[in-house]
């Protein structure tokens, strides 16, 4: 169905698509009626000028937030994994924290795979440090060497061989000769400063040698979601996981805002903010309209970077010095404003409340212009 | 070998720790060692701890030997005859005190029936697990723990007979219940604590039913006839204190009726109640503003023009007078000396408090509420026998809170009142519900405590039978007359010109940050402005430099202190607090320039 030009500019794309779909098989005159009615409804649904969207949004998120504080279930356990939920998570997202308390990924896989296969893939993701696959470190004081006894079952589980492990060790430890015999890798110090102390330090270093998997993925958990298996991970490394060929890159996500921003861009980060906040809200059984959260997410992402709702983030970019001063560290803002000779145009709410002027919203927005007789 | 620690300090080693600990306990029970010592052998750490220092909380327990309690029937008989006392039992080694550490090694039986050979001690009574207030909670084992906590906390706020020497005391914010009674439903603790000597409540007849919505949300409906007969009447005492302070230079305060020359002299009327010595006469009926103790203080500092003033010796008025909303009758005047040796005048005011709508009451079950309505006796519901309840309690308070003890007390109280006896409601050891029901039936009442009742207004019979009985009710210290507050206009703060804060200062009720947000959210911009008008001012502003100008009332002219007189000056309206902010900017060295433009 074709939509007349005069209507095309009235609607957003989504509604135009919907109209095209639902208008199939209608006569022109009937379709016209549909368009008229739609336009009427659409205009009614739009926010009126002077509506205080930000504050209403803040109240709509803030009010359920007060109920959330009373709820003790801030941490929801996904079997062995603890996930930060509830108020702490919301604060974390909205503050735009660089490091989050529980980074997590949901890795979707290409095609339908059996549980066994998924498990194997999962173990490939998991970060394996040498300490995990080692049975015992034997320090030989006399020869200044360490015998590393590997655990066979742990190796096969991760499809590793003692040879690859030996190679990894060789790369990681300088100034030492690495030899392999069955399941024992022997590290012998060679350098001039080879001492017992050095040997002990080497042993500690060996424990943390990265063997296989993906860095940062602390734990993996294959979970059946609907018809397929996905892998939930503790720890996040979106970039490297997406590079794997068995991973469905279109659906795989992380809950780390900055990582998603770096790998997938702002739009993805914005969507993540919305999804994550909504997830918490729904989890707590709270009903918050997405559009409030969308507004927050938009504010956080407008200039292409993520800014938290803090005095360093969004608040620092308010145009009014008075408004900034009224939110934490006033003296700092006032002095900075004085140094640059800032001019406050009193265009927002807080400043006008301070001066006891009508706020430029709602009934305070429109002005009647009358010519005053002199 | 294991280490021994005395009060946390290493002392030495013993070969056989178990025998060592056993011998200490044994010696202690034989009074060869101080009774205050406690021992514990920690086998995991292989260490013996001995404690004898003060400050440990200890609990008395009956000793058990070979599966038998050392407390025999003979002991009980002797106790009843008062041949022996508690200390004798401790001396005989029947009862011993354990601290938190030694309790770790004790196996305590809760009741005598469950004692086995493994037990080392027996609880004296299950009641000892509670504190004093909780022990006074009848039938507590029938009610949720949280409610029991609330109930025992509430009892601490009850009015009663708080001290026998109350007439000689000057206490702050204290009330005395006029006719306190001993509860019909008692616990053992009421006797132990000699509750009859300082009771704090009254037995009232309670009906559990609604009354036209006046007892919604935990409100109570009470009978005016009961109030008129003195139910829950109390006296509120408040002190007024004034001290004759001494200042440097030999100057002192003087308690007397201030001269008319004194700075800040009120009016003759305000001093009317004062006797010659400047102290109010006993039994005078005073209200807000009346001076209780007349006092003048020396001038704060002699400086400036005062030196040339002929009347430079003007003293300041510093009398104590009743604040906003206070009233009372002068009960008692005490002239004494303060710890600094200054003359100290203490006046105690008394005020009779008759229960009114808004006063807070509670039963002993965490079922508190405020009076919602005082009903004329004629309009109260009545039973078939013509009995009207003193108090109507809403049934909606019961299901969610599950205070079964509240209902049991009602039943027990009814039996007590009818049979003329006290009912034992001791937690875990109370009289059984079945027995109580049987007794009530034998007294000629329905065993479940319900009765047929009639509506006092229409005279119609209620379809449901109403649960009526006697309960012990407590009047709590929170009375509306101490809290009621409203303001239209009133005093403002000197600095900000905003309304003062708090009831005592006749303060405003703040429209806070979040309340402000709701106005903004509604777009009610002009209403918001009006609400924040409390400190609005008109200020002349120099259009040249943007600073606040000066209005010279004498010359009727405005001028700018920085630019002089020949500039455009406009009057603008803003909040005084903002003007103050601008002044504070100036002290920071920041130049706050106001750029004026026409709004229209």
Short mmCIF file of N, CA and C in Angstrom, two decimals, chain B residues 72-167:
data_model
loop_
_atom_site.label_atom_id
_atom_site.label_comp_id
_atom_site.label_asym_id
_atom_site.label_seq_id
_atom_site.Cartn_x
_atom_site.Cartn_y
_atom_site.Cartn_z
N UNK B 72 15.69 -30.01 93.90
CA UNK B 72 14.73 -31.03 94.31
C UNK B 72 13.45 -30.40 94.83
N UNK B 73 12.48 -31.28 95.05
CA UNK B 73 11.21 -30.80 95.59
C UNK B 73 11.41 -30.20 96.98
N UNK B 74 12.38 -30.78 97.65
CA UNK B 74 12.65 -30.27 99.00
C UNK B 74 13.11 -28.82 98.94
N UNK B 75 13.98 -28.55 97.96
CA UNK B 75 14.42 -27.17 97.76
C UNK B 75 13.23 -26.25 97.53
N UNK B 76 12.33 -26.73 96.67
CA UNK B 76 11.18 -25.91 96.32
C UNK B 76 10.34 -25.61 97.56
N UNK B 77 10.14 -26.64 98.37
CA UNK B 77 9.35 -26.45 99.59
C UNK B 77 10.00 -25.45 100.52
N UNK B 78 11.32 -25.62 100.65
CA UNK B 78 12.07 -24.71 101.53
C UNK B 78 11.99 -23.28 101.02
N UNK B 79 12.05 -23.16 99.69
CA UNK B 79 11.95 -21.83 99.09
C UNK B 79 10.60 -21.20 99.39
N UNK B 80 9.55 -22.02 99.25
CA UNK B 80 8.21 -21.51 99.48
C UNK B 80 8.04 -21.06 100.92
N UNK B 81 8.65 -21.80 101.83
CA UNK B 81 8.57 -21.44 103.24
C UNK B 81 9.56 -20.34 103.59
N UNK B 82 10.33 -19.94 102.62
CA UNK B 82 11.36 -18.90 102.78
C UNK B 82 12.42 -19.30 103.79
N UNK B 83 12.66 -20.63 103.88
CA UNK B 83 13.74 -21.08 104.74
C UNK B 83 15.09 -20.87 104.08
N UNK B 84 15.08 -21.01 102.76
CA UNK B 84 16.31 -20.73 102.02
C UNK B 84 16.02 -19.67 100.96
N UNK B 85 17.09 -19.08 100.45
CA UNK B 85 16.91 -18.06 99.43
C UNK B 85 17.76 -18.41 98.21
N UNK B 86 17.71 -17.55 97.25
CA UNK B 86 18.45 -17.75 96.01
C UNK B 86 19.95 -17.95 96.29
N UNK B 87 20.49 -17.09 97.13
CA UNK B 87 21.93 -17.17 97.39
C UNK B 87 22.31 -18.51 98.03
N UNK B 88 21.38 -19.07 98.83
CA UNK B 88 21.66 -20.38 99.42
C UNK B 88 21.78 -21.43 98.32
N UNK B 89 20.91 -21.35 97.34
CA UNK B 89 20.94 -22.31 96.24
C UNK B 89 22.25 -22.20 95.48
N UNK B 90 22.71 -20.96 95.30
CA UNK B 90 23.99 -20.76 94.60
C UNK B 90 25.12 -21.34 95.44
N UNK B 91 25.05 -21.10 96.73
CA UNK B 91 26.09 -21.60 97.63
C UNK B 91 26.10 -23.12 97.67
N UNK B 92 24.92 -23.71 97.66
CA UNK B 92 24.83 -25.17 97.71
C UNK B 92 25.25 -25.82 96.41
N UNK B 93 25.47 -24.99 95.38
CA UNK B 93 25.87 -25.55 94.08
C UNK B 93 24.71 -26.13 93.31
N UNK B 94 23.51 -25.67 93.62
CA UNK B 94 22.34 -26.11 92.84
C UNK B 94 22.23 -25.25 91.59
N UNK B 95 22.50 -23.97 91.79
CA UNK B 95 22.45 -23.04 90.66
C UNK B 95 23.85 -22.48 90.47
N UNK B 96 24.27 -22.38 89.22
CA UNK B 96 25.54 -21.71 88.97
C UNK B 96 25.40 -20.76 87.78
N UNK B 97 26.28 -19.79 87.79
CA UNK B 97 26.23 -18.80 86.71
C UNK B 97 27.24 -19.16 85.64
N UNK B 98 26.80 -19.16 84.37
CA UNK B 98 27.70 -19.42 83.26
C UNK B 98 27.84 -18.16 82.42
N UNK B 99 29.03 -17.94 81.90
CA UNK B 99 29.18 -16.83 80.96
C UNK B 99 29.15 -17.39 79.55
N UNK B 100 29.29 -16.51 78.59
CA UNK B 100 29.13 -16.92 77.19
C UNK B 100 30.12 -18.00 76.81
N UNK B 101 31.33 -17.96 77.38
CA UNK B 101 32.32 -18.96 76.98
C UNK B 101 32.00 -20.33 77.58
N UNK B 102 31.67 -20.34 78.86
CA UNK B 102 31.42 -21.65 79.48
C UNK B 102 30.13 -22.28 78.97
N UNK B 103 29.21 -21.43 78.52
CA UNK B 103 27.97 -21.94 77.95
C UNK B 103 28.25 -22.85 76.76
N UNK B 104 29.38 -22.58 76.08
CA UNK B 104 29.76 -23.39 74.92
C UNK B 104 29.91 -24.86 75.28
N UNK B 105 30.33 -25.10 76.52
CA UNK B 105 30.57 -26.49 76.90
C UNK B 105 29.41 -27.08 77.70
N UNK B 106 28.33 -26.32 77.81
CA UNK B 106 27.19 -26.82 78.58
C UNK B 106 26.12 -27.37 77.64
N UNK B 107 25.43 -28.39 78.10
CA UNK B 107 24.31 -28.96 77.35
C UNK B 107 23.07 -28.71 78.21
N UNK B 108 22.27 -27.75 77.80
CA UNK B 108 21.21 -27.26 78.67
C UNK B 108 19.86 -27.81 78.24
N UNK B 109 19.15 -28.39 79.18
CA UNK B 109 17.79 -28.87 78.90
C UNK B 109 16.81 -27.71 79.09
N UNK B 110 15.81 -27.69 78.23
CA UNK B 110 14.86 -26.58 78.27
C UNK B 110 13.84 -26.79 79.39
N UNK B 111 13.37 -28.03 79.51
CA UNK B 111 12.42 -28.35 80.59
C UNK B 111 12.93 -29.56 81.35
N UNK B 112 12.37 -29.77 82.53
CA UNK B 112 12.84 -30.86 83.38
C UNK B 112 12.56 -32.23 82.73
N UNK B 113 11.48 -32.32 81.97
CA UNK B 113 11.10 -33.60 81.37
C UNK B 113 12.15 -34.08 80.38
N UNK B 114 12.79 -33.15 79.69
CA UNK B 114 13.70 -33.59 78.64
C UNK B 114 15.14 -33.81 79.13
N UNK B 115 15.34 -33.77 80.42
CA UNK B 115 16.70 -33.98 80.95
C UNK B 115 17.13 -35.43 80.72
N UNK B 116 18.33 -35.62 80.14
CA UNK B 116 18.91 -36.95 79.96
C UNK B 116 20.25 -36.99 80.69
N UNK B 117 20.88 -38.13 80.62
CA UNK B 117 22.16 -38.28 81.31
C UNK B 117 23.23 -37.38 80.72
N UNK B 118 23.06 -36.99 79.43
CA UNK B 118 24.06 -36.16 78.78
C UNK B 118 24.00 -34.70 79.20
N UNK B 119 22.84 -34.29 79.69
CA UNK B 119 22.69 -32.87 80.02
C UNK B 119 23.57 -32.47 81.21
N UNK B 120 24.04 -31.24 81.14
CA UNK B 120 24.84 -30.73 82.25
C UNK B 120 24.07 -29.71 83.07
N UNK B 121 23.13 -29.03 82.40
CA UNK B 121 22.37 -27.99 83.08
C UNK B 121 20.91 -28.03 82.70
N UNK B 122 20.11 -27.34 83.52
CA UNK B 122 18.68 -27.23 83.24
C UNK B 122 18.30 -25.75 83.34
N UNK B 123 17.53 -25.32 82.38
CA UNK B 123 17.05 -23.94 82.36
C UNK B 123 16.11 -23.74 83.56
N UNK B 124 16.26 -22.64 84.28
CA UNK B 124 15.41 -22.40 85.45
C UNK B 124 13.96 -22.26 85.00
N UNK B 125 13.75 -21.46 83.98
CA UNK B 125 12.43 -21.32 83.38
C UNK B 125 12.65 -20.86 81.96
N UNK B 126 11.81 -21.28 81.03
CA UNK B 126 11.99 -20.80 79.65
C UNK B 126 11.94 -19.26 79.58
N UNK B 127 11.32 -18.67 80.58
CA UNK B 127 11.14 -17.22 80.58
C UNK B 127 12.47 -16.47 80.65
N UNK B 128 13.52 -17.16 81.14
CA UNK B 128 14.79 -16.45 81.30
C UNK B 128 15.42 -16.07 79.97
N UNK B 129 14.91 -16.63 78.89
CA UNK B 129 15.48 -16.24 77.60
C UNK B 129 15.03 -14.83 77.21
N UNK B 130 14.04 -14.30 77.91
CA UNK B 130 13.55 -12.96 77.60
C UNK B 130 14.06 -11.93 78.60
N UNK B 131 14.00 -10.69 78.19
CA UNK B 131 14.30 -9.60 79.10
C UNK B 131 13.08 -9.26 79.93
N UNK B 132 13.18 -8.23 80.74
CA UNK B 132 12.08 -7.86 81.63
C UNK B 132 10.82 -7.55 80.85
N UNK B 133 10.93 -6.66 79.88
CA UNK B 133 9.73 -6.22 79.16
C UNK B 133 9.08 -7.36 78.41
N UNK B 134 9.88 -8.21 77.81
CA UNK B 134 9.31 -9.32 77.05
C UNK B 134 8.66 -10.33 77.99
N UNK B 135 9.19 -10.46 79.19
CA UNK B 135 8.58 -11.37 80.16
C UNK B 135 7.20 -10.90 80.57
N UNK B 136 6.97 -9.58 80.43
CA UNK B 136 5.67 -9.04 80.82
C UNK B 136 4.63 -9.21 79.71
N UNK B 137 5.07 -9.75 78.60
CA UNK B 137 4.20 -9.96 77.44
C UNK B 137 3.44 -11.27 77.66
N UNK B 138 2.13 -11.23 77.87
CA UNK B 138 1.43 -12.48 78.15
C UNK B 138 1.26 -13.34 76.90
N UNK B 139 1.32 -14.63 77.08
CA UNK B 139 1.13 -15.61 76.01
C UNK B 139 2.06 -15.36 74.82
N UNK B 140 3.29 -14.92 75.08
CA UNK B 140 4.17 -14.54 73.97
C UNK B 140 4.47 -15.69 73.04
N UNK B 141 4.39 -16.92 73.53
CA UNK B 141 4.70 -18.06 72.67
C UNK B 141 3.61 -18.33 71.64
N UNK B 142 2.56 -17.53 71.64
CA UNK B 142 1.51 -17.71 70.64
C UNK B 142 1.62 -16.68 69.53
N UNK B 143 2.61 -15.83 69.61
CA UNK B 143 2.69 -14.72 68.66
C UNK B 143 4.07 -14.69 68.01
N UNK B 144 4.06 -14.20 66.77
CA UNK B 144 5.29 -14.05 65.99
C UNK B 144 6.34 -13.24 66.76
N UNK B 145 7.58 -13.66 66.60
CA UNK B 145 8.67 -13.01 67.32
C UNK B 145 8.77 -11.52 67.11
N UNK B 146 8.61 -11.06 65.86
CA UNK B 146 8.73 -9.63 65.59
C UNK B 146 7.70 -8.83 66.36
N UNK B 147 6.49 -9.38 66.43
CA UNK B 147 5.42 -8.70 67.18
C UNK B 147 5.77 -8.63 68.66
N UNK B 148 6.37 -9.71 69.16
CA UNK B 148 6.75 -9.74 70.57
C UNK B 148 7.77 -8.63 70.85
N UNK B 149 8.70 -8.47 69.91
CA UNK B 149 9.68 -7.39 70.07
C UNK B 149 8.99 -6.04 70.10
N UNK B 150 8.08 -5.83 69.16
CA UNK B 150 7.36 -4.56 69.09
C UNK B 150 6.59 -4.33 70.38
N UNK B 151 5.91 -5.41 70.84
CA UNK B 151 5.10 -5.31 72.04
C UNK B 151 5.93 -4.94 73.26
N UNK B 152 7.11 -5.56 73.38
CA UNK B 152 7.89 -5.23 74.58
C UNK B 152 8.51 -3.85 74.48
N UNK B 153 8.80 -3.41 73.26
CA UNK B 153 9.30 -2.04 73.10
C UNK B 153 8.23 -1.02 73.47
N UNK B 154 6.99 -1.33 73.06
CA UNK B 154 5.90 -0.40 73.35
C UNK B 154 5.68 -0.22 74.84
N UNK B 155 5.88 -1.30 75.60
CA UNK B 155 5.62 -1.21 77.04
C UNK B 155 6.51 -0.18 77.72
N UNK B 156 7.71 0.02 77.12
CA UNK B 156 8.64 0.98 77.72
C UNK B 156 8.12 2.40 77.60
N UNK B 157 7.22 2.62 76.65
CA UNK B 157 6.71 3.97 76.43
C UNK B 157 5.41 4.22 77.20
N UNK B 158 4.98 3.22 77.96
CA UNK B 158 3.68 3.36 78.63
C UNK B 158 3.77 4.32 79.81
N UNK B 159 2.67 5.01 80.05
CA UNK B 159 2.59 5.87 81.23
C UNK B 159 2.20 5.00 82.41
N UNK B 160 2.68 5.36 83.58
CA UNK B 160 2.33 4.58 84.75
C UNK B 160 2.79 5.31 85.99
N UNK B 161 3.16 4.52 86.96
CA UNK B 161 3.64 5.10 88.21
C UNK B 161 5.15 4.93 88.19
N UNK B 162 5.83 5.91 87.57
CA UNK B 162 7.23 5.68 87.22
C UNK B 162 8.17 5.78 88.40
N UNK B 163 7.83 6.56 89.42
CA UNK B 163 8.68 6.67 90.60
C UNK B 163 7.83 7.12 91.76
N UNK B 164 8.04 6.50 92.91
CA UNK B 164 7.19 6.82 94.06
C UNK B 164 7.46 8.22 94.59
N UNK B 165 8.65 8.75 94.33
CA UNK B 165 8.97 10.09 94.84
C UNK B 165 8.75 11.17 93.80
N UNK B 166 7.82 10.90 92.90
CA UNK B 166 7.63 11.83 91.78
C UNK B 166 7.35 13.25 92.23
N UNK B 167 6.78 13.40 93.43
CA UNK B 167 6.43 14.75 93.88
C UNK B 167 7.66 15.59 94.21
#
